[in-house]
Amino acid sequence: MKRTLGTCYYPEHWPEEMWEADARRMVDAGLTWVRIGEFAWSRLEPKPGNLRFDWLDRAISVLGEAGLKVVLGTPTATPPRWMITKYPDMLAVDMNGQPRKFGSRRHYCFSHEGYAEECDRMVHLLAERYGQNAHVAAWQADNEYGCHDTTLSYSNAARDAFRIWLKNRYGTIEALNAAWGNVFWSMDYAAFDEIDLPNLTVTEPNPAHSLAFRRFTSDQVARFNKRQVDIIRAHSSAPVSHNFMGRITDFDHFKVGEDLDIATWDSYPMGFLEDRVGATSDQQRAYARQGDPDFQAFHHDLYRAVGKGRWWVMEQQPGPVNWAPFNPIPLPGMVRLWTWEAFAHGAEVVSYFRWRQAPFAQEQMHAGLLRPDNADAPALEEVRQVRDELEAAHDVSIPKADVALIFDYDADFSWTVQPHGQGLSYFEIVFNTYRALRKLGLNIDILPATTRDFSGRQLVFAPGLLHLPESLKRAFVDTSATIVLGPRTGARGKDFEISVPLPPGILELDVTVSRVESLRPDMSLPLEGGGAVLGYFEELEGAAECLLRLSDQRPVALQSENLIYLGALLDDVGLDRFVSRLALEAGLEIHTLPDGVRIRETETTRFWFNYSAERVQTPIGPLEPAGVFQQALADTF
Ligand code: GAL
C-alpha cells in the first residue's frame, strides 16, 4: 500500500480567496489528504435550522479539484452556543457536580438524548449532502472522544441512563445487591431508581459501583460514535474513522474501533513527554526536543490493533504545541523522524496538525506547517523531504510480531477505581513492559483481552489484567507461547470481587498469590542479582519453578510449563533483566541499542531511529540526532 501525507485545514478560519493557493501549496508539498469541518458547526448552522453549507460545498470543491482527498469531520465536538440555550442540561457535569461551561469545546454529555438527536440530524445532513461527493474520500466522527476529561459525566442524563444500563445488566435489584456486596455498610437498594452516580459520597463509593459506572460510560461513548457511523454508512461508502488520543483510557477504544473502518490517533510527542508519559525530570530534559522514544510507538501499535490493521496518524505535531507545561521547538529532523516511525509501524497516512498557525484564539501558540504570516514554517521542508523519500521507499508491510502485549481498558478502569497504592497506574505498568521489550529491538503487537488465538507468538505479556475470564485462561494454557502474567492478573471477578480460589486461579500454574502489599516510593525490595521491586509486591505460594527472587530469597516470579507469574512491579534494571532473559529463552533475536535508539522491522526494512540528542554509533554507521536509517533486510540476512 502506498503511504501518503495530509494536513488538517480550517477553511472557515481564512478568507475564501486564500483557499485555492493553500490547496495548490498542499499538493506541491506532497500532501494527498486534507481533513476539514470537525469544529465548524457554528458556521454550518449559525441559528437553529439556518443551514449554510454553501461555503463547505465550495471548500470541498476547491480542495478536491486541486487533487486533494478530503476527510470530512462531523462537527459534534463543538456544539454552537444556541444549542446550550436550547438544552441547558446537555453540558457534562464534573465529579463535584459542577456543569462544564460553554467557551471552549467538548461541552456535552454523552448521555444527553436531546443533543444526541441534534448530532443525528447534523450528521444526516452532512452524509446526505456529501456521501456521494467524489472528493470526500473518508470521514471522521466527532473529534477526540475523551479530550479535556469529558468522558465521565455526573449529569442527570447520565444518572438516568446508568439506571437503565444497570437494569439491563443485572435484571433484578437483588442480583445487583448480591453482585456488588451491598450488604456491606447497609448499601442495599430496593429499586434501580434509587441508584445514584458514584460521586460526592462521604467516603469512597463501592468499587463495584464505580467500575459499573466506568463501564457504562464507556458504552455510552461507543453508542454515541456508532450512531454517527451508521448514519454516514447509509449514505457513503468512504471509510469512517475517529481520531483517538495518547494515554486516554477512560473508554474502551477497542469497542469504538469495532464500529470504525480506520482508527486514527493524534500524536504530539513533545506535549506528551511533558504531561502524559510519566517520565522522570532527567528523561524530560534528555528528550525535551524529541519526545519519549517509546510513547508514540506504543500508540502506533495500540491503534493498529484498535483499527484491526488499518490506522493513520490524523494529527502529527509539526512544531511547538500550545498546551503542554513547556513547549520547546523540536530538533531539526524530528518531524521527519516521527513521520517515518509511524509508517514503520504501518500507518497508511500521516497528517499534520495544522496547515497554518492561527493568529487568534486558544491555539495561537500552536505551530502549523505555515507561519501565521503565510511563510513556510520549518516543518514544511521536512515534509517535502518525506514526500521525496516516500517515492523511493519500499512498500511498508507489517509482519506479525513474535511478542504480544495485552492492553485492556476494563483493567485500566479497575486499577483506576482501586490502585491500592498511590500513583500505581495500569497504563504505566503495560507501557513499562512495552519499553523494556522495545529497548531490546523487538517488534511488538498489542492485543485486546478478547484475543484467544496466540498462534505465531513466542512471548505474550498480560500484566495487571485484573479480570481474567475462564476462556482466556484456557487460551493461555493451550498455546505454545510463553505467557507472562502478573502482578494482579486474575485478581478480581467481573463485579470486582476478590477471586476465590485466590489469583491467578489457573490450575496448570502452581502459584497462589497469598498476600499483597503496595510500597511507598522510598521503600524498595532488592532482587537477587540486581534491580529491585518497587511499588507493589505479592507473596507467592506454590511449587512452580522460581525464576526470580528477592535477596531474602522470597519468590518474585514462578513458572509452570509455558505459564509464568510475576508477582511484583520491578524497577528498570530488574525489568530489563527479566524481560531480556525471557526473550532469549523464547529464542528471539535481541539487540543492544545505544541510549535513545530504537529499531522497528517491516517485512523488507529495518528502521533505525535516533531519539537522542547525540550522534550515536550503530552497526551500520553513525546516526545523527533525529536521524533515520532504512536498512534493507535483504542486506542483513
Ligand atoms: C488535538 C485536537 C486538535 C488540536 C490539537 C492541538 O488534541 O484534536 O483540535 O486542539 O490537539 O495540539
XYZ file of C-alpha atoms and ligand atoms in Angstrom:
649
model
C 0.000 0.000 0.000
C 1.245 3.462 -0.850
C 1.786 5.577 2.272
C 0.610 9.188 1.998
C 0.643 12.511 3.829
C -2.024 15.013 4.781
C -2.904 18.036 6.866
C -5.716 19.464 8.983
C -7.236 22.574 7.474
C -9.901 25.014 8.607
C -11.264 26.828 5.533
C -13.687 28.702 7.810
C -10.672 30.350 9.525
C -9.394 32.010 6.355
C -10.732 34.324 3.645
C -12.080 32.306 0.748
C -9.570 33.982 -1.619
C -6.799 32.036 0.144
C -8.232 28.559 -0.356
C -7.019 27.923 -3.872
C -3.429 28.937 -3.185
C -3.481 26.873 0.019
C -4.698 23.824 -1.880
C -2.013 24.248 -4.535
C 0.691 24.586 -1.902
C -0.526 21.447 -0.125
C -0.294 19.447 -3.324
C 3.160 20.893 -4.087
C 4.351 19.824 -0.652
C 3.326 16.254 -1.442
C 0.122 16.129 0.604
C -2.691 13.842 -0.504
C -5.260 14.290 2.280
C -6.894 17.275 3.903
C -9.162 16.959 6.944
C -11.758 19.680 7.358
C -15.010 20.534 9.086
C -14.682 18.975 12.521
C -15.303 22.166 14.506
C -17.449 24.121 12.056
C -20.980 23.747 13.465
C -21.480 27.468 14.230
C -20.696 28.286 10.598
C -22.764 25.432 9.176
C -25.801 26.309 11.282
C -25.430 29.790 12.809
C -29.014 29.677 14.111
C -31.193 26.621 14.712
C -32.317 25.380 11.308
C -30.475 28.124 9.372
C -28.215 25.876 7.295
C -25.179 27.251 5.446
C -23.497 24.505 3.522
C -22.597 26.672 0.540
C -19.122 27.560 1.848
C -18.374 23.928 2.639
C -19.504 22.914 -0.868
C -17.023 25.415 -2.287
C -14.203 24.444 0.077
C -14.570 20.752 -0.783
C -14.593 21.502 -4.458
C -11.562 23.843 -4.347
C -9.555 21.291 -2.360
C -10.769 18.331 -4.407
C -10.158 19.988 -7.739
C -6.599 20.769 -6.705
C -6.128 16.998 -6.378
C -6.605 16.533 -2.639
C -8.745 13.890 -0.955
C -10.989 15.276 1.761
C -11.578 13.724 5.192
C -14.822 15.285 6.336
C -15.231 15.617 10.101
C -18.601 15.789 11.823
C -18.674 18.959 13.972
C -20.230 17.386 17.045
C -17.310 18.119 19.418
C -18.248 21.815 19.272
C -21.968 22.402 19.773
C -22.704 26.069 18.980
C -23.833 28.480 21.704
C -27.501 28.330 20.731
C -27.509 24.619 21.449
C -26.820 25.331 25.131
C -29.727 27.759 25.234
C -31.901 25.066 23.736
C -30.630 22.303 26.070
C -29.103 23.871 29.194
C -28.781 20.407 30.722
C -26.690 18.944 27.888
C -23.412 20.094 29.487
C -21.245 17.430 31.044
C -21.128 17.650 34.844
C -17.852 17.143 36.711
C -17.285 14.976 39.756
C -18.113 17.865 42.081
C -21.491 18.294 40.459
C -20.453 21.428 38.513
C -21.604 21.728 34.917
C -18.791 22.453 32.429
C -19.316 25.766 30.629
C -19.540 26.941 27.044
C -16.444 28.774 25.755
C -14.074 26.068 24.511
C -15.088 22.628 23.202
C -16.401 19.159 24.078
C -19.075 20.709 26.308
C -21.574 17.902 26.003
C -22.632 14.876 27.971
C -22.593 11.604 26.011
C -25.873 10.575 27.643
C -27.960 13.623 26.704
C -30.579 12.354 24.263
C -31.597 15.823 23.044
C -28.041 16.611 21.992
C -27.579 13.130 20.525
C -30.619 13.757 18.313
C -29.166 17.093 17.188
C -25.999 15.211 16.265
C -28.045 12.635 14.330
C -29.664 15.488 12.428
C -26.386 17.267 11.589
C -24.575 14.060 10.629
C -27.540 13.115 8.467
C -27.408 16.457 6.640
C -23.679 16.097 6.016
C -23.866 12.456 4.965
C -26.765 13.119 2.585
C -25.071 16.122 1.030
C -21.530 14.755 0.720
C -21.961 10.974 0.891
C -21.574 10.635 -2.879
C -19.171 13.551 -3.337
C -16.158 12.211 -5.234
C -13.763 14.401 -3.241
C -14.901 13.151 0.165
C -12.738 10.055 0.485
C -13.025 9.465 4.247
C -14.974 10.614 7.294
C -14.105 11.408 10.874
C -16.780 11.059 13.558
C -16.530 13.867 16.152
C -13.046 14.773 17.450
C -11.011 13.134 20.206
C -13.588 11.494 22.441
C -12.399 11.934 25.998
C -10.235 15.024 25.438
C -10.241 17.507 28.347
C -11.676 14.918 30.765
C -15.054 14.802 29.145
C -15.884 11.100 29.159
C -17.233 10.734 32.676
C -20.209 12.968 33.300
C -22.210 13.123 36.538
C -25.281 14.686 34.950
C -28.918 13.740 35.477
C -28.969 12.404 31.927
C -26.069 10.101 32.777
C -27.721 9.005 36.030
C -30.976 8.086 34.286
C -29.195 6.212 31.514
C -26.979 4.443 34.080
C -30.056 3.071 35.868
C -31.351 1.597 32.625
C -27.921 0.166 31.832
C -27.799 -1.455 35.285
C -31.242 -2.964 34.880
C -30.228 -4.446 31.542
C -27.069 -5.862 33.023
C -28.320 -7.244 36.333
C -32.021 -7.870 35.668
C -33.135 -7.607 39.281
C -32.091 -5.322 42.102
C -31.414 -8.398 44.261
C -28.904 -9.627 41.709
C -27.185 -6.232 41.693
C -27.072 -6.092 45.505
C -25.540 -9.556 45.624
C -23.005 -8.864 42.848
C -21.822 -5.621 44.429
C -21.864 -6.868 48.018
C -24.276 -4.130 49.095
C -24.931 -5.854 52.395
C -21.714 -4.056 53.403
C -22.450 -0.738 55.195
C -26.206 -1.228 54.564
C -25.835 -0.131 50.949
C -28.690 -2.383 49.713
C -31.077 -0.828 47.194
C -34.755 -1.642 46.832
C -35.068 -0.422 43.223
C -32.830 0.649 40.310
C -34.254 4.171 40.558
C -32.576 4.582 43.943
C -29.086 4.201 42.496
C -27.144 7.405 42.072
C -23.831 8.080 40.370
C -20.729 7.294 42.433
C -19.634 10.876 43.160
C -19.989 13.088 46.250
C -20.259 10.076 48.580
C -18.944 10.623 52.102
C -16.002 8.296 51.680
C -15.112 6.146 48.699
C -18.037 4.528 46.913
C -18.271 0.759 46.493
C -15.617 -0.170 43.879
C -18.192 -2.367 42.111
C -20.412 0.709 41.760
C -17.539 2.829 40.419
C -16.444 0.132 37.980
C -20.004 -0.303 36.711
C -20.221 3.462 36.143
C -16.980 3.455 34.152
C -18.157 0.524 32.045
C -21.489 2.251 31.441
C -19.729 5.486 30.477
C -17.503 3.627 28.054
C -20.564 2.033 26.440
C -22.123 5.498 26.093
C -19.125 6.676 24.070
C -19.302 3.617 21.817
C -23.030 4.171 21.371
C -22.592 7.872 20.554
C -19.964 7.015 17.959
C -21.975 4.187 16.407
C -24.977 6.444 15.839
C -22.822 8.692 13.658
C -21.112 5.837 11.855
C -24.423 4.167 10.988
C -25.817 7.397 9.548
C -22.698 8.050 7.460
C -22.599 4.460 6.180
C -26.188 4.682 4.992
C -25.095 7.420 2.557
C -21.431 6.843 1.801
C -19.050 4.025 1.088
C -15.993 6.060 2.130
C -14.245 4.721 5.252
C -15.205 6.160 8.641
C -12.581 6.984 11.257
C -12.210 8.651 14.623
C -9.082 10.369 15.957
C -8.129 8.847 19.319
C -5.547 10.275 21.724
C -2.402 9.390 23.619
C -2.903 7.843 27.038
C -6.635 8.396 27.243
C -8.063 5.260 28.766
C -11.469 6.179 30.119
C -13.458 4.384 27.439
C -12.842 1.135 25.596
C -11.151 2.133 22.356
C -11.357 -1.426 21.036
C -15.157 -1.300 21.320
C -15.329 2.026 19.491
C -12.842 0.662 16.954
C -15.176 -2.256 16.151
C -17.546 0.223 14.513
C -14.871 2.084 12.514
C -13.114 1.297 9.255
C -9.923 3.076 10.285
C -8.567 4.056 13.703
C -6.556 7.251 13.756
C -4.729 8.986 16.561
C -3.231 12.382 17.307
C 0.487 12.302 18.001
C 2.087 15.165 19.948
C 5.377 13.623 21.129
C 6.748 16.673 22.911
C 3.468 17.669 24.523
C 3.036 14.088 25.794
C 6.553 13.966 27.257
C 5.731 16.909 29.476
C 2.324 15.875 30.655
C 1.474 12.236 29.937
C 4.443 9.881 29.754
C 5.163 9.848 33.478
C 8.884 10.463 32.719
C 11.426 11.493 35.348
C 12.732 15.051 35.117
C 16.054 13.718 33.744
C 14.242 11.926 30.933
C 12.151 15.012 30.280
C 15.288 17.087 29.891
C 17.057 14.489 27.723
C 14.125 14.190 25.316
C 12.697 17.718 25.580
C 13.070 18.390 21.836
C 12.343 14.846 20.634
C 9.618 13.297 22.732
C 9.763 9.962 24.534
C 11.364 7.232 22.380
C 8.614 4.658 23.107
C 5.384 6.563 23.695
C 4.486 7.146 20.040
C 5.442 3.600 19.057
C 3.228 2.187 21.829
C 0.242 4.084 20.487
C 1.039 3.208 16.876
C 0.904 -0.463 17.870
C -2.183 0.077 20.018
C -4.140 1.821 17.285
C -3.057 -0.715 14.677
C -4.949 -3.186 16.879
C -7.895 -0.830 17.517
C -8.213 -0.275 13.749
C -7.982 -4.026 13.050
C -4.891 -3.315 10.952
C -5.983 -0.016 9.387
C -4.758 3.108 11.123
C -3.444 6.648 10.499
C -1.875 9.469 12.409
C -4.563 12.095 11.901
C -2.719 14.884 13.716
C 1.070 14.988 13.813
C 2.824 17.711 15.793
C 4.802 19.905 13.353
C 6.495 22.257 15.854
C 5.814 23.574 19.364
C 2.313 23.000 20.721
C 0.459 25.432 22.956
C -0.905 23.184 25.665
C 1.956 21.437 27.499
C 3.576 22.964 30.608
C 6.607 23.862 28.428
C 6.619 23.951 24.650
C 10.097 23.819 23.119
C 10.926 23.683 19.408
C 11.695 20.161 18.131
C 15.206 19.242 16.979
C 15.613 19.704 13.255
C 14.615 16.413 11.659
C 12.152 15.264 14.326
C 9.048 15.872 12.236
C 10.545 13.618 9.577
C 11.535 11.025 12.197
C 8.061 10.938 13.769
C 6.548 10.534 10.316
C 8.782 7.645 9.304
C 8.287 5.972 12.646
C 4.529 5.959 12.089
C 4.984 4.473 8.629
C 7.335 1.825 10.018
C 4.513 0.743 12.358
C 2.062 0.555 9.469
C 0.331 3.948 9.335
C -1.417 4.431 6.000
C -1.383 8.216 6.329
C 0.415 10.794 8.458
C -1.431 14.099 8.538
C -0.016 17.223 10.172
C -1.896 19.444 12.581
C -2.301 22.079 11.297
C -1.809 23.686 7.885
C -1.346 27.292 9.009
C -0.857 28.612 12.565
C -3.949 30.595 13.584
C -3.192 34.107 14.850
C -6.337 34.064 17.025
C -7.976 32.140 19.866
C -6.798 29.296 22.102
C -4.230 27.718 19.773
C -2.443 30.847 18.538
C 0.818 29.467 20.027
C 0.450 26.140 18.172
C 2.772 25.720 15.192
C 1.495 24.755 11.765
C 3.223 23.838 8.510
C 2.887 27.517 7.635
C 3.502 30.503 9.883
C 0.664 32.940 10.654
C 2.192 35.290 8.034
C 1.800 32.511 5.453
C 5.526 31.833 5.071
C 6.739 28.212 5.277
C 7.362 27.017 8.842
C 10.498 24.825 9.187
C 8.478 21.584 9.302
C 7.278 22.047 5.745
C 10.742 21.364 4.371
C 10.877 18.121 6.359
C 7.514 17.160 4.908
C 8.869 17.731 1.401
C 11.799 15.516 2.255
C 9.470 12.713 3.375
C 7.482 13.193 0.146
C 10.654 12.562 -1.878
C 11.722 9.647 0.304
C 8.311 8.016 0.014
C 8.698 7.994 -3.765
C 11.825 5.902 -3.402
C 10.710 3.741 -0.447
C 9.853 0.065 -0.312
C 6.248 -0.747 0.283
C 5.764 -0.944 4.051
C 4.188 -4.196 5.108
C 3.861 -5.203 8.694
C 4.820 -8.713 9.876
C 3.079 -10.442 12.763
C 5.241 -9.843 15.843
C 6.656 -12.733 17.883
C 5.946 -10.717 21.015
C 2.479 -9.597 22.067
C 1.284 -7.434 24.919
C -2.318 -7.349 26.081
C -3.833 -3.942 26.782
C -7.291 -3.914 28.324
C -9.341 -0.789 29.001
C -11.509 -2.611 31.518
C -8.366 -3.421 33.527
C -7.472 0.252 33.410
C -10.917 1.162 34.788
C -10.379 -1.316 37.624
C -6.892 -0.070 38.529
C -8.219 3.491 38.457
C -11.043 2.550 40.808
C -8.663 0.715 43.142
C -4.952 1.403 42.569
C -4.229 0.072 46.068
C -1.106 2.278 46.195
C -0.785 5.957 45.404
C 0.382 6.560 41.851
C 0.045 2.961 40.656
C -1.242 3.007 37.122
C -2.193 0.168 34.800
C -1.188 2.197 31.753
C 2.305 2.680 33.163
C 2.678 -0.993 34.034
C 1.849 -2.031 30.480
C 3.870 0.793 28.978
C 6.949 -0.072 31.086
C 6.752 -3.641 29.817
C 6.480 -2.331 26.274
C 9.509 -0.081 26.786
C 11.626 -2.922 28.184
C 10.783 -5.078 25.147
C 11.413 -2.294 22.684
C 14.781 -1.462 24.184
C 15.744 -4.983 23.039
C 14.846 -4.079 19.454
C 11.768 -6.331 19.371
C 8.637 -5.754 17.302
C 5.546 -5.893 19.490
C 1.878 -6.368 18.685
C -0.643 -5.025 21.166
C -3.737 -7.195 21.545
C -7.144 -6.722 23.170
C -8.094 -9.016 26.060
C -10.679 -10.616 23.789
C -7.853 -12.386 21.898
C -7.973 -16.173 22.147
C -5.655 -17.125 19.285
C -1.976 -16.797 20.153
C -0.659 -18.818 17.249
C 2.570 -17.479 15.798
C 3.520 -15.769 19.073
C 6.545 -16.709 21.156
C 6.058 -14.461 24.150
C 2.842 -12.862 25.420
C 2.580 -10.468 28.370
C -0.643 -9.792 30.272
C 0.440 -7.651 33.234
C -2.201 -6.263 35.563
C -5.127 -7.802 33.695
C -7.349 -7.749 36.759
C -10.269 -9.671 35.321
C -9.190 -12.865 33.584
C -12.137 -14.717 32.020
C -12.067 -18.531 32.040
C -11.873 -18.667 28.241
C -8.715 -16.553 28.267
C -7.177 -18.754 30.956
C -7.847 -21.746 28.683
C -6.306 -19.992 25.691
C -3.179 -19.265 27.751
C -2.899 -22.894 28.797
C -3.499 -24.190 25.287
C -0.955 -22.070 23.398
C 2.698 -22.952 22.964
C 3.696 -19.302 23.521
C 5.244 -18.357 26.845
C 2.658 -16.356 28.786
C 3.731 -13.857 31.430
C 1.058 -12.845 33.940
C 1.005 -10.605 36.992
C 1.039 -8.617 39.093
C -2.688 -8.599 39.881
C -3.598 -10.640 36.807
C -6.825 -12.504 37.559
C -7.193 -10.833 40.960
C -10.841 -9.764 40.540
C -14.048 -11.300 39.239
C -16.283 -9.409 36.862
C -18.015 -7.400 39.589
C -14.785 -6.557 41.351
C -14.942 -9.304 43.967
C -11.668 -10.916 45.051
C -11.250 -14.110 43.058
C -11.502 -17.312 45.040
C -9.558 -19.588 44.561
C -7.039 -16.828 45.038
C -5.320 -15.477 41.900
C -4.100 -16.191 39.360
C -6.527 -19.133 39.604
C -5.130 -21.283 36.802
C -4.971 -24.960 37.684
C -1.979 -25.622 35.424
C 0.064 -22.861 37.085
C 1.037 -23.891 40.590
C 1.028 -20.375 42.043
C -1.226 -18.693 44.584
C -0.984 -15.027 45.455
C -1.459 -15.319 49.200
C -0.905 -11.712 50.298
C -0.220 -8.383 48.578
C 1.313 -5.088 49.597
C 1.776 -1.706 47.978
C 5.012 0.067 48.824
C 5.915 3.672 49.473
C 8.125 5.112 46.686
C 11.011 5.260 49.162
C 10.730 1.529 50.021
C 12.247 -0.953 47.624
C 12.939 -4.660 47.914
C 16.281 -5.667 46.366
C 16.314 -8.504 43.850
C 18.932 -11.210 43.899
C 21.323 -10.398 41.046
C 20.445 -6.697 40.685
C 17.453 -4.399 40.404
C 14.573 -4.093 42.835
C 10.854 -4.420 43.419
C 9.174 -1.009 43.514
C 5.596 -0.030 44.332
C 3.899 -3.441 44.505
C 4.781 -6.866 45.863
C 2.794 -10.079 46.075
C 3.678 -13.022 48.291
C 3.573 -16.153 46.180
C 2.951 -19.734 47.282
C 3.277 -22.822 45.129
C 5.660 -25.397 43.785
C 6.235 -23.816 40.382
C 9.862 -23.220 39.393
C 11.322 -19.980 40.732
C 12.726 -17.675 38.026
C 13.364 -14.568 40.074
C 13.679 -13.946 43.790
C 14.330 -11.216 46.313
C 17.726 -11.036 48.028
C 15.975 -12.507 51.066
C 15.038 -15.498 48.851
C 11.299 -14.885 48.678
C 9.992 -15.739 45.184
C 9.101 -12.959 42.736
C 8.419 -14.936 39.546
C 7.354 -18.560 39.219
C 6.890 -20.788 36.156
C 4.906 -23.950 35.366
C 5.248 -25.140 31.736
C 4.524 -22.174 29.450
C 2.953 -20.035 32.196
C 4.914 -17.514 34.239
C 3.579 -15.405 37.083
C 5.476 -12.230 38.042
C 4.263 -11.063 41.455
C 5.742 -7.568 41.562
C 6.436 -4.301 39.828
C 10.130 -4.040 39.021
C 12.446 -1.075 38.587
C 14.038 -0.559 35.152
C 17.116 -2.658 35.948
C 15.039 -5.563 37.240
C 12.507 -5.398 34.423
C 15.189 -5.168 31.722
C 16.968 -8.204 33.167
C 13.796 -10.243 33.488
C 12.427 -9.380 30.057
C 15.696 -9.992 28.221
C 16.059 -13.379 29.887
C 12.542 -14.356 28.787
C 13.192 -13.106 25.247
C 16.386 -15.155 24.992
C 14.685 -18.248 26.396
C 11.934 -17.799 23.823
C 14.626 -17.867 21.116
C 14.161 -14.248 19.998
C 16.927 -12.179 18.459
C 17.661 -9.255 20.751
C 19.795 -6.171 20.175
C 21.930 -3.942 22.339
C 20.906 -0.467 21.238
C 22.581 2.826 22.153
C 20.571 5.047 24.531
C 17.633 6.658 22.756
C 17.979 4.487 19.634
C 15.082 2.273 18.623
C 14.551 -0.100 15.733
C 11.469 -1.436 14.063
C 11.245 -4.058 11.342
C 8.798 -4.253 8.484
C 8.798 -7.177 6.021
C 11.570 -5.581 3.989
C 13.284 -2.953 6.089
C 14.868 -2.401 9.471
C 14.279 1.208 10.507
C 16.670 2.895 12.933
C 15.525 5.985 14.816
C 17.778 8.181 16.913
C 15.700 9.882 19.592
C 18.779 11.011 21.498
C 20.278 14.475 21.164
C 23.702 12.926 20.406
C 25.269 11.385 17.344
C 25.392 7.629 18.022
C 27.283 4.728 16.555
C 25.152 1.900 15.147
C 26.341 -1.311 13.464
C 25.506 0.261 10.117
C 27.160 3.626 10.684
C 26.852 6.823 12.699
C 23.343 8.170 13.171
C 22.797 11.877 13.779
C 20.280 13.211 16.347
C 16.784 12.817 14.828
C 18.383 10.566 12.217
C 16.549 7.731 10.466
C 18.165 4.777 8.685
C 16.260 2.467 6.406
C 18.263 -0.732 6.206
C 17.090 -3.253 3.630
C 16.661 -6.562 5.451
C 17.977 -8.475 2.473
C 21.371 -6.896 3.258
C 21.445 -8.260 6.769
C 20.356 -11.857 6.262
C -5.759 17.886 19.490
C -7.056 18.331 18.832
C -6.847 19.450 17.832
C -5.928 20.483 18.411
C -4.619 19.834 18.789
C -3.596 20.809 19.324
O -5.991 17.408 20.763
O -7.701 17.267 18.188
O -8.086 20.023 17.520
O -6.524 21.073 19.510
O -4.855 18.881 19.776
O -2.405 20.168 19.687
